[in-house]
Amino acid sequence: MSKHEVRSSRIFGSASEIRPRPALGEIGFVGLGRMGAAMAANLAADGRQVVAYVRRPDQIGKLEALGLRPTTDIGNLFHCEVVISMLPDDDAVHDIVFGRADTSPDGLAAALTPGAIHLSMSTISTTTASLLASTHARNGQSYVAAPVFGNPDAAKARQLFIVAAGARADIERCRPILASLGQRTFEIGDAPADANLFKLLGNMMSATALEMLGEVVAVVRKRGLDPQPFIDIMTSTMFGGRAHKIYGDKIARQTYAPGFVLPLVLKDVRLALAEAEQDRPRTYRCRGGGARPVTANQGRVRPDLSAARTSQVRI
């Protein structure tokens, strides 16, 4: 087990330290799409009272059937000890936290009670994550970033991988919730934005793996060959990762039921590129003809291809 993995039995600090009280009251939930609905339903199945905020009244019946307590008034979440957001992008999270003049002028930042936790499980930029963390802190609230790796099927089966960052005591309070939602939680520090950086870079790796798989399978098909044996060989030798196995098989069989949907993939790739641009002097960019250094220094060394990831060697 990784040193970063959160165990349910782990206690921080000295033996005399009092472990933070877990959050046991009602849980607010915002973002009831395919992922969010599956996650909220798992919490309800574990006996938690989940207040689910939706803007569309026609969604209420479906959410009630999942054991949730749906509401179209976000004010019904403001008393919750923990509010989870599972929203598609920065703008949607911003609206929930800071409010919208046309629908919900009060957001979580202004209205959550002191000591409440905003548990953000959305895939958002590090800039937005830092803004949310500082805003909640000024209002006496807590903020934990816990984005997830996994698709709606994994969410339903409680097989998500969660990357959590925030104050240790706050993560401890959220531990029972995280245990209900995923198979493993990795705690990476006290800066929430770092969890979102890990998530964005991980999604970039997934996106590039899928793009590569699509291109090589296209070549195999153009030669009149069945791509399945090729995928089987690659995923049992050099490319045995989960993304290669799961999506390689889907591409070979041409089964394209939405999981990692394209608009969200593009959003995450753009955010990952924006993160890379913040560190531009030390970053290799893949554009057009492939990877090239931002600052070229020809002729000095002839390193291995793996050196393209580091600033210490310039090709």
Short mmCIF file of C-alpha atoms in Angstrom, two decimals:
data_model
loop_
_atom_site.label_atom_id
_atom_site.label_comp_id
_atom_site.label_asym_id
_atom_site.label_seq_id
_atom_site.Cartn_x
_atom_site.Cartn_y
_atom_site.Cartn_z
CA MET A 1 0.00 0.00 0.00
CA SER A 2 1.33 3.46 -0.90
CA LYS A 3 2.56 5.70 1.89
CA HIS A 4 0.03 8.28 0.68
CA GLU A 5 -2.97 5.99 0.99
CA VAL A 6 -5.45 6.90 3.68
CA ARG A 7 -6.29 3.95 5.92
CA SER A 8 -9.42 3.96 8.03
CA SER A 9 -7.30 3.07 11.08
CA ARG A 10 -4.66 5.73 10.59
CA ILE A 11 -4.30 8.23 13.45
CA PHE A 12 -2.11 11.28 13.01
CA GLY A 13 0.15 12.83 15.62
CA SER A 14 1.01 11.57 19.06
CA ALA A 15 -0.89 9.00 21.05
CA SER A 16 -2.40 11.79 23.12
CA GLU A 17 -3.78 13.66 20.10
CA ILE A 18 -7.56 13.69 19.87
CA ARG A 19 -8.75 12.36 16.56
CA PRO A 20 -11.08 14.80 14.75
CA ARG A 21 -14.74 13.96 15.05
CA PRO A 22 -16.08 12.43 11.82
CA ALA A 23 -18.84 14.29 10.01
CA LEU A 24 -22.00 12.38 10.84
CA GLY A 25 -24.80 14.83 10.13
CA GLU A 26 -26.66 15.55 6.91
CA ILE A 27 -24.55 15.79 3.78
CA GLY A 28 -25.29 18.33 1.10
CA PHE A 29 -24.64 17.29 -2.48
CA VAL A 30 -24.41 19.52 -5.55
CA GLY A 31 -23.87 18.06 -9.00
CA LEU A 32 -26.19 15.12 -9.59
CA GLY A 33 -25.08 14.01 -13.03
CA ARG A 34 -24.15 10.41 -13.78
CA MET A 35 -21.14 10.50 -11.46
CA GLY A 36 -22.68 12.58 -8.71
CA ALA A 37 -25.96 10.67 -8.62
CA ALA A 38 -24.14 7.34 -8.23
CA MET A 39 -21.95 8.74 -5.47
CA ALA A 40 -24.84 10.33 -3.58
CA ALA A 41 -26.85 7.10 -3.87
CA ASN A 42 -24.00 5.15 -2.26
CA LEU A 43 -23.96 7.56 0.67
CA ALA A 44 -27.71 7.14 1.08
CA ALA A 45 -27.36 3.36 0.87
CA ASP A 46 -24.92 3.58 3.79
CA GLY A 47 -27.58 5.28 5.87
CA ARG A 48 -26.46 8.88 5.40
CA GLN A 49 -29.02 11.66 5.00
CA VAL A 50 -28.18 13.36 1.69
CA VAL A 51 -29.75 16.68 0.72
CA ALA A 52 -29.37 16.87 -3.06
CA TYR A 53 -29.59 20.27 -4.76
CA VAL A 54 -30.89 20.36 -8.33
CA ARG A 55 -32.11 23.27 -10.44
CA ARG A 56 -34.64 21.26 -12.45
CA PRO A 57 -37.80 20.11 -10.64
CA ASP A 58 -38.22 17.26 -13.12
CA GLN A 59 -35.19 15.55 -11.55
CA ILE A 60 -36.74 15.28 -8.10
CA GLY A 61 -38.56 11.98 -8.63
CA LYS A 62 -35.44 10.24 -9.93
CA LEU A 63 -33.37 11.42 -6.97
CA GLU A 64 -36.03 10.43 -4.46
CA ALA A 65 -35.93 6.93 -5.92
CA LEU A 66 -32.21 6.82 -5.07
CA GLY A 67 -32.94 7.53 -1.43
CA LEU A 68 -31.91 11.18 -1.55
CA ARG A 69 -33.75 14.23 -0.27
CA PRO A 70 -33.82 16.50 -3.33
CA THR A 71 -34.40 20.23 -3.22
CA THR A 72 -34.42 23.10 -5.69
CA ASP A 73 -33.45 25.55 -2.93
CA ILE A 74 -29.71 25.59 -2.27
CA GLY A 75 -30.48 27.23 1.06
CA ASN A 76 -31.51 23.78 2.31
CA LEU A 77 -27.85 22.78 2.19
CA PHE A 78 -26.46 25.63 4.24
CA HIS A 79 -26.92 23.88 7.58
CA CYS A 80 -25.04 20.75 6.47
CA GLU A 81 -21.77 19.88 8.15
CA VAL A 82 -20.31 18.77 4.80
CA VAL A 83 -21.36 19.82 1.31
CA ILE A 84 -19.98 17.82 -1.61
CA SER A 85 -19.69 19.37 -5.06
CA MET A 86 -19.31 17.15 -8.13
CA LEU A 87 -19.67 19.67 -10.94
CA PRO A 88 -18.39 19.72 -14.54
CA ASP A 89 -16.19 22.82 -14.60
CA ASP A 90 -14.83 25.91 -12.86
CA ASP A 91 -17.78 28.11 -13.77
CA ALA A 92 -20.33 25.73 -12.26
CA VAL A 93 -18.35 25.47 -9.01
CA HIS A 94 -17.90 29.25 -8.91
CA ASP A 95 -21.67 29.75 -9.18
CA ILE A 96 -22.34 27.37 -6.30
CA VAL A 97 -19.71 28.88 -4.02
CA PHE A 98 -20.24 32.56 -4.78
CA GLY A 99 -23.87 32.49 -5.90
CA ARG A 100 -25.68 33.66 -9.02
CA ALA A 101 -27.73 36.84 -9.08
CA ASP A 102 -30.37 35.32 -11.38
CA THR A 103 -31.02 32.12 -9.40
CA SER A 104 -29.14 31.71 -6.11
CA PRO A 105 -27.62 34.98 -4.88
CA ASP A 106 -26.25 33.25 -1.77
CA GLY A 107 -23.52 30.70 -2.29
CA LEU A 108 -21.75 28.25 -0.02
CA ALA A 109 -19.02 30.71 0.92
CA ALA A 110 -21.42 33.27 2.33
CA ALA A 111 -23.95 30.93 3.89
CA LEU A 112 -22.29 27.75 5.19
CA THR A 113 -21.92 27.69 8.96
CA PRO A 114 -18.47 28.22 10.49
CA GLY A 115 -16.65 24.90 10.70
CA ALA A 116 -18.54 23.35 7.81
CA ILE A 117 -16.54 21.62 5.07
CA HIS A 118 -16.89 22.08 1.35
CA LEU A 119 -15.67 18.75 -0.05
CA SER A 120 -14.93 19.54 -3.70
CA MET A 121 -14.70 16.40 -5.82
CA SER A 122 -14.91 18.25 -9.13
CA THR A 123 -12.10 18.39 -11.70
CA ILE A 124 -11.22 22.09 -11.73
CA SER A 125 -8.19 24.30 -12.20
CA THR A 126 -5.66 24.87 -9.44
CA THR A 127 -6.39 28.59 -9.63
CA THR A 128 -10.05 28.05 -8.81
CA ALA A 129 -9.20 25.51 -6.11
CA SER A 130 -6.88 28.01 -4.41
CA LEU A 131 -9.51 30.75 -4.63
CA LEU A 132 -12.16 28.51 -3.07
CA ALA A 133 -9.83 27.39 -0.29
CA SER A 134 -8.87 30.95 0.67
CA THR A 135 -12.46 32.18 0.47
CA HIS A 136 -13.80 29.44 2.72
CA ALA A 137 -10.94 30.01 5.17
CA ARG A 138 -11.79 33.70 5.45
CA ASN A 139 -15.35 32.71 6.36
CA GLY A 140 -14.29 30.24 9.01
CA GLN A 141 -15.15 27.22 6.85
CA SER A 142 -12.97 24.38 5.61
CA TYR A 143 -12.20 23.21 2.09
CA VAL A 144 -10.97 19.80 1.01
CA ALA A 145 -10.21 18.96 -2.62
CA ALA A 146 -10.85 15.29 -3.41
CA PRO A 147 -11.15 14.76 -7.18
CA VAL A 148 -11.67 11.20 -8.35
CA PHE A 149 -10.36 8.85 -11.00
CA GLY A 150 -13.05 6.61 -12.44
CA ASN A 151 -16.15 6.60 -14.61
CA PRO A 152 -19.86 6.40 -13.65
CA ASP A 153 -19.73 2.60 -13.51
CA ALA A 154 -16.81 2.79 -11.10
CA ALA A 155 -18.68 5.38 -9.04
CA LYS A 156 -21.70 3.09 -8.77
CA ALA A 157 -19.49 0.16 -7.75
CA ARG A 158 -17.54 2.26 -5.18
CA GLN A 159 -14.37 1.66 -7.17
CA LEU A 160 -13.22 5.28 -7.48
CA PHE A 161 -9.68 6.34 -6.66
CA ILE A 162 -9.69 9.57 -4.68
CA VAL A 163 -6.87 12.12 -4.38
CA ALA A 164 -7.41 14.28 -1.31
CA ALA A 165 -5.66 17.44 -0.11
CA GLY A 166 -6.50 19.86 2.66
CA ALA A 167 -6.05 20.26 6.38
CA ARG A 168 -5.40 16.88 7.95
CA ALA A 169 -8.16 17.29 10.52
CA ASP A 170 -10.68 18.11 7.79
CA ILE A 171 -9.72 15.06 5.74
CA GLU A 172 -10.12 12.95 8.88
CA ARG A 173 -13.63 14.32 9.37
CA CYS A 174 -14.45 13.39 5.77
CA ARG A 175 -12.92 9.92 6.01
CA PRO A 176 -16.22 7.99 6.44
CA ILE A 177 -17.64 9.78 3.41
CA LEU A 178 -14.61 9.02 1.26
CA ALA A 179 -14.69 5.38 2.39
CA SER A 180 -18.29 5.13 1.13
CA LEU A 181 -17.37 6.52 -2.27
CA GLY A 182 -14.14 4.87 -3.36
CA GLN A 183 -11.83 1.92 -3.02
CA ARG A 184 -8.70 3.94 -2.15
CA THR A 185 -7.99 7.46 -1.02
CA PHE A 186 -4.57 9.05 -1.41
CA GLU A 187 -3.79 12.03 0.80
CA ILE A 188 -1.12 14.21 -0.77
CA GLY A 189 -0.81 17.22 1.53
CA ASP A 190 -2.53 20.27 2.90
CA ALA A 191 -2.77 22.40 -0.28
CA PRO A 192 -6.09 21.60 -1.99
CA ALA A 193 -4.87 22.83 -5.38
CA ASP A 194 -2.27 20.04 -5.47
CA ALA A 195 -5.02 17.41 -5.62
CA ASN A 196 -6.51 19.15 -8.65
CA LEU A 197 -3.10 19.35 -10.31
CA PHE A 198 -2.65 15.59 -9.87
CA LYS A 199 -6.12 14.99 -11.26
CA LEU A 200 -5.61 17.19 -14.32
CA LEU A 201 -2.25 15.64 -15.15
CA GLY A 202 -3.70 12.17 -14.69
CA ASN A 203 -6.54 12.97 -17.05
CA MET A 204 -4.04 14.33 -19.56
CA MET A 205 -2.22 10.99 -19.38
CA SER A 206 -5.49 9.15 -19.96
CA ALA A 207 -6.41 11.37 -22.89
CA THR A 208 -3.04 10.92 -24.60
CA ALA A 209 -3.19 7.15 -24.01
CA LEU A 210 -6.62 6.99 -25.67
CA GLU A 211 -5.46 9.12 -28.58
CA MET A 212 -2.45 6.85 -29.07
CA LEU A 213 -4.60 3.72 -28.89
CA GLY A 214 -7.02 5.11 -31.45
CA GLU A 215 -4.24 5.90 -33.91
CA VAL A 216 -2.44 2.56 -33.70
CA VAL A 217 -5.70 0.62 -33.96
CA ALA A 218 -6.56 2.67 -37.06
CA VAL A 219 -3.28 1.57 -38.67
CA VAL A 220 -3.98 -2.08 -37.85
CA ARG A 221 -7.47 -1.83 -39.35
CA LYS A 222 -6.15 -0.16 -42.52
CA ARG A 223 -3.91 -3.21 -43.04
CA GLY A 224 -7.00 -5.41 -42.93
CA LEU A 225 -6.13 -6.97 -39.57
CA ASP A 226 -8.19 -7.61 -36.47
CA PRO A 227 -6.93 -5.16 -33.82
CA GLN A 228 -7.90 -7.33 -30.84
CA PRO A 229 -4.77 -9.58 -30.96
CA PHE A 230 -2.60 -6.47 -31.21
CA ILE A 231 -4.29 -4.90 -28.18
CA ASP A 232 -4.04 -8.18 -26.26
CA ILE A 233 -0.29 -8.41 -26.94
CA MET A 234 0.40 -4.78 -26.06
CA THR A 235 -1.64 -4.80 -22.85
CA SER A 236 -0.05 -8.04 -21.66
CA THR A 237 3.49 -6.80 -22.26
CA MET A 238 4.59 -3.16 -22.44
CA PHE A 239 1.28 -1.38 -21.87
CA GLY A 240 -0.49 -3.12 -19.02
CA GLY A 241 -2.05 -0.08 -17.35
CA ARG A 242 -5.75 0.19 -16.57
CA ALA A 243 -6.36 2.84 -19.24
CA HIS A 244 -4.67 0.78 -21.94
CA LYS A 245 -6.52 -2.39 -21.01
CA ILE A 246 -9.98 -0.93 -20.48
CA TYR A 247 -10.04 1.54 -23.34
CA GLY A 248 -7.87 -0.51 -25.69
CA ASP A 249 -10.45 -3.27 -25.57
CA LYS A 250 -13.29 -0.79 -26.12
CA ILE A 251 -11.54 0.73 -29.14
CA ALA A 252 -10.76 -2.67 -30.62
CA ARG A 253 -14.40 -3.77 -30.19
CA GLN A 254 -15.69 -0.33 -31.26
CA THR A 255 -17.90 -0.02 -28.19
CA TYR A 256 -18.14 3.66 -27.47
CA ALA A 257 -20.70 4.02 -24.69
CA PRO A 258 -19.89 7.34 -22.99
CA GLY A 259 -17.76 7.23 -19.89
CA PHE A 260 -15.01 9.81 -20.19
CA VAL A 261 -17.11 12.07 -22.42
CA LEU A 262 -15.33 14.17 -25.03
CA PRO A 263 -16.37 17.70 -23.93
CA LEU A 264 -15.05 17.03 -20.42
CA VAL A 265 -11.89 15.43 -21.81
CA LEU A 266 -11.19 18.56 -23.86
CA LYS A 267 -11.89 20.76 -20.84
CA ASP A 268 -9.42 18.80 -18.73
CA VAL A 269 -6.75 18.78 -21.45
CA ARG A 270 -7.04 22.56 -21.82
CA LEU A 271 -6.74 23.00 -18.06
CA ALA A 272 -3.71 20.70 -17.95
CA LEU A 273 -2.04 22.67 -20.76
CA ALA A 274 -2.77 25.87 -18.88
CA GLU A 275 -1.09 24.40 -15.80
CA ALA A 276 1.94 23.51 -17.93
CA GLU A 277 2.14 27.03 -19.34
CA GLN A 278 2.46 28.40 -15.80
CA ASP A 279 5.79 26.58 -15.61
CA ARG A 280 6.74 27.30 -19.19
CA PRO A 281 10.57 27.58 -18.98
CA ARG A 282 10.79 24.02 -17.64
CA THR A 283 8.10 22.34 -19.70
CA TYR A 284 8.15 20.37 -22.94
CA ARG A 285 5.12 20.96 -25.10
CA CYS A 286 3.55 18.48 -27.49
CA ARG A 287 2.27 20.38 -30.48
CA GLY A 288 2.04 19.40 -34.08
CA GLY A 289 5.29 17.56 -34.76
CA GLY A 290 5.69 16.16 -31.27
CA ALA A 291 7.55 17.02 -28.10
CA ARG A 292 10.07 19.84 -28.19
CA PRO A 293 11.70 21.91 -25.47
CA VAL A 294 10.57 25.46 -24.87
CA THR A 295 14.22 26.52 -24.78
CA ALA A 296 16.21 24.61 -27.39
CA ASN A 297 19.88 23.82 -26.79
CA GLN A 298 20.96 21.73 -29.73
CA GLY A 299 24.04 19.57 -29.81
CA ARG A 300 24.95 19.47 -26.14
CA VAL A 301 23.76 15.96 -25.23
CA ARG A 302 21.98 12.99 -26.76
CA PRO A 303 19.82 11.74 -23.88
CA ASP A 304 17.30 8.95 -23.69
CA LEU A 305 13.77 9.86 -24.77
CA SER A 306 12.67 9.71 -21.12
CA ALA A 307 14.77 12.84 -20.51
CA ALA A 308 12.14 14.85 -22.39
CA ARG A 309 10.20 15.10 -19.15
CA THR A 310 12.86 16.92 -17.16
CA SER A 311 14.35 20.40 -17.19
CA GLN A 312 17.81 19.09 -16.33
CA VAL A 313 18.53 17.84 -19.86
CA ARG A 314 17.92 19.96 -22.92
CA ILE A 315 17.96 18.30 -26.32
#
